[in-house]
PDB file of C-alpha atoms in Angstrom:
ATOM      1  CA  UNK A  85       0.262   0.031  -0.175  1.00  0.00           C
ATOM      2  CA  UNK A  86       1.132   3.449  -0.060  1.00  0.00           C
ATOM      3  CA  UNK A  87      -0.424   6.440   1.708  1.00  0.00           C
ATOM      4  CA  UNK A  88      -1.188  10.182   1.016  1.00  0.00           C
ATOM      5  CA  UNK A  89      -1.149  12.491   3.386  1.00  0.00           C
ATOM      6  CA  UNK A  90      -2.752  15.595   2.749  1.00  0.00           C
ATOM      7  CA  UNK A  91      -2.423  18.685   5.846  1.00  0.00           C
ATOM      8  CA  UNK A  92      -4.058  21.939   6.102  1.00  0.00           C
ATOM      9  CA  UNK A  93      -2.742  24.358   7.943  1.00  0.00           C
ATOM     10  CA  UNK A  94      -5.561  27.395   7.200  1.00  0.00           C
ATOM     11  CA  UNK A  95      -8.882  28.208   8.480  1.00  0.00           C
ATOM     12  CA  UNK A  96     -11.415  27.980   5.564  1.00  0.00           C
ATOM     13  CA  UNK A  97     -14.262  26.567   6.755  1.00  0.00           C
ATOM     14  CA  UNK A  98     -14.914  22.566   4.926  1.00  0.00           C
ATOM     15  CA  UNK A  99     -18.500  24.305   4.333  1.00  0.00           C
ATOM     16  CA  UNK A 100     -16.355  26.524   1.672  1.00  0.00           C
ATOM     17  CA  UNK A 101     -14.580  23.615   0.582  1.00  0.00           C
ATOM     18  CA  UNK A 102     -17.964  22.010  -0.168  1.00  0.00           C
ATOM     19  CA  UNK A 103     -17.540  21.292  -3.820  1.00  0.00           C
ATOM     20  CA  UNK A 104     -14.140  19.848  -3.377  1.00  0.00           C
ATOM     21  CA  UNK A 105     -14.729  17.281  -0.647  1.00  0.00           C
ATOM     22  CA  UNK A 106     -18.239  16.052  -2.449  1.00  0.00           C
ATOM     23  CA  UNK A 107     -16.010  15.392  -5.690  1.00  0.00           C
ATOM     24  CA  UNK A 108     -12.149  14.381  -4.329  1.00  0.00           C
ATOM     25  CA  UNK A 109     -13.499  10.609  -3.884  1.00  0.00           C
ATOM     26  CA  UNK A 110     -14.475  10.365  -7.377  1.00  0.00           C
ATOM     27  CA  UNK A 111     -11.191  11.505  -8.624  1.00  0.00           C
ATOM     28  CA  UNK A 112      -9.798   8.675  -6.727  1.00  0.00           C
ATOM     29  CA  UNK A 113     -12.106   5.732  -7.662  1.00  0.00           C
ATOM     30  CA  UNK A 114     -10.300   5.063 -10.871  1.00  0.00           C
ATOM     31  CA  UNK A 115      -7.008   4.252  -8.984  1.00  0.00           C
ATOM     32  CA  UNK A 116      -8.477   2.457  -6.324  1.00  0.00           C
ATOM     33  CA  UNK A 117      -8.018   5.153  -3.735  1.00  0.00           C
ATOM     34  CA  UNK A 118     -10.189   5.536  -0.685  1.00  0.00           C
ATOM     35  CA  UNK A 119     -10.156   8.022   2.193  1.00  0.00           C
ATOM     36  CA  UNK A 120      -8.951   6.577   5.817  1.00  0.00           C
ATOM     37  CA  UNK A 121      -8.769   9.910   7.892  1.00  0.00           C
ATOM     38  CA  UNK A 122     -10.265  13.304   7.958  1.00  0.00           C
ATOM     39  CA  UNK A 123     -10.551  15.806  10.962  1.00  0.00           C
ATOM     40  CA  UNK A 124      -8.390  18.038  12.991  1.00  0.00           C
ATOM     41  CA  UNK A 125      -5.779  15.917  14.374  1.00  0.00           C
ATOM     42  CA  UNK A 126      -4.858  16.217  18.044  1.00  0.00           C
ATOM     43  CA  UNK A 127      -1.971  17.456  18.526  1.00  0.00           C
ATOM     44  CA  UNK A 128       0.706  15.026  20.858  1.00  0.00           C
ATOM     45  CA  UNK A 129       4.188  16.566  20.380  1.00  0.00           C
ATOM     46  CA  UNK A 130       5.568  19.093  17.554  1.00  0.00           C
ATOM     47  CA  UNK A 131       4.478  22.689  16.723  1.00  0.00           C
ATOM     48  CA  UNK A 132       2.952  23.190  13.524  1.00  0.00           C
ATOM     49  CA  UNK A 133      -0.734  23.760  14.011  1.00  0.00           C
ATOM     50  CA  UNK A 134      -2.167  21.679  11.617  1.00  0.00           C
ATOM     51  CA  UNK A 135      -6.139  22.143  11.222  1.00  0.00           C
ATOM     52  CA  UNK A 136      -7.318  19.112   9.138  1.00  0.00           C
ATOM     53  CA  UNK A 137      -5.363  16.380   8.064  1.00  0.00           C
ATOM     54  CA  UNK A 138      -6.744  13.374   5.492  1.00  0.00           C
ATOM     55  CA  UNK A 139      -4.885  10.001   5.256  1.00  0.00           C
ATOM     56  CA  UNK A 140      -5.606   8.765   1.875  1.00  0.00           C
ATOM     57  CA  UNK A 141      -4.552   5.029   0.776  1.00  0.00           C
ATOM     58  CA  UNK A 142      -3.988   3.758  -3.029  1.00  0.00           C
ATOM     59  CA  UNK A 143      -2.287   0.250  -4.175  1.00  0.00           C
ATOM     60  CA  UNK A 144       0.785   1.667  -5.259  1.00  0.00           C
ATOM     61  CA  UNK A 145       2.874   4.998  -5.605  1.00  0.00           C
ATOM     62  CA  UNK A 146       2.026   4.790  -9.253  1.00  0.00           C
ATOM     63  CA  UNK A 147      -1.625   4.362  -8.320  1.00  0.00           C
ATOM     64  CA  UNK A 148      -1.055   7.888  -6.230  1.00  0.00           C
ATOM     65  CA  UNK A 149       0.840   9.241  -8.220  1.00  0.00           C
ATOM     66  CA  UNK A 150      -1.376   9.024 -11.009  1.00  0.00           C
ATOM     67  CA  UNK A 151      -4.042  10.189  -9.342  1.00  0.00           C
ATOM     68  CA  UNK A 152      -2.615  13.320  -7.792  1.00  0.00           C
ATOM     69  CA  UNK A 153      -1.584  14.374 -11.227  1.00  0.00           C
ATOM     70  CA  UNK A 154      -4.536  12.929 -13.338  1.00  0.00           C
ATOM     71  CA  UNK A 155      -6.421  16.040 -14.755  1.00  0.00           C
ATOM     72  CA  UNK A 156      -9.873  15.460 -12.679  1.00  0.00           C
ATOM     73  CA  UNK A 157      -7.725  15.700  -9.632  1.00  0.00           C
ATOM     74  CA  UNK A 158      -5.662  18.603 -11.135  1.00  0.00           C
ATOM     75  CA  UNK A 159      -9.026  20.594 -11.466  1.00  0.00           C
ATOM     76  CA  UNK A 160     -10.647  19.797  -7.944  1.00  0.00           C
ATOM     77  CA  UNK A 161      -6.790  20.910  -6.953  1.00  0.00           C
ATOM     78  CA  UNK A 162      -6.994  24.291  -8.896  1.00  0.00           C
ATOM     79  CA  UNK A 163     -10.424  25.246  -7.374  1.00  0.00           C
ATOM     80  CA  UNK A 164      -9.665  24.604  -3.885  1.00  0.00           C
ATOM     81  CA  UNK A 165      -6.294  26.981  -4.154  1.00  0.00           C
ATOM     82  CA  UNK A 166      -8.392  29.538  -5.806  1.00  0.00           C
ATOM     83  CA  UNK A 167     -11.112  28.911  -3.036  1.00  0.00           C
ATOM     84  CA  UNK A 168      -8.879  28.692  -0.242  1.00  0.00           C
ATOM     85  CA  UNK A 169      -6.115  30.783  -1.175  1.00  0.00           C
ATOM     86  CA  UNK A 170      -3.526  28.986   0.761  1.00  0.00           C
ATOM     87  CA  UNK A 171      -1.671  25.951   0.062  1.00  0.00           C
ATOM     88  CA  UNK A 172      -1.680  22.654   1.423  1.00  0.00           C
ATOM     89  CA  UNK A 173       0.964  20.316   2.239  1.00  0.00           C
ATOM     90  CA  UNK A 174       0.608  16.765  -0.027  1.00  0.00           C
ATOM     91  CA  UNK A 175       3.100  13.856   0.573  1.00  0.00           C
ATOM     92  CA  UNK A 176       3.494  10.297   0.267  1.00  0.00           C
ATOM     93  CA  UNK A 177       4.876   7.309   1.987  1.00  0.00           C
ATOM     94  CA  UNK A 178       5.431   4.332   1.042  1.00  0.00           C
ATOM     95  CA  UNK A 179       3.675   0.854   3.768  1.00  0.00           C
ATOM     96  CA  UNK A 180       5.626  -1.004   5.579  1.00  0.00           C
ATOM     97  CA  UNK A 181       5.958  -4.285   3.725  1.00  0.00           C
ATOM     98  CA  UNK A 182       3.207  -7.063   5.094  1.00  0.00           C
TER      99      UNK A 182
END
């Protein structure tokens, strides 16, 4: 498995991102992606004040990369950036061998 971590530090209300949140799942379907977690994280250590974190799971790194660079997701990302006016951090990490 391969995981995508999306972290935000802005205070844009989820209601303002309704279009993005309602459509992002469909952009993951062709890549067999699924949302594992999405909420305000509880900080245990460190100083970055993340306001929201999402964890996505994909079967492979190629699937995660394909989803992120797909025209469908990039159209949503452009909308998100315009709406939020603030970047997010999107990183990938491979899962541990089973």
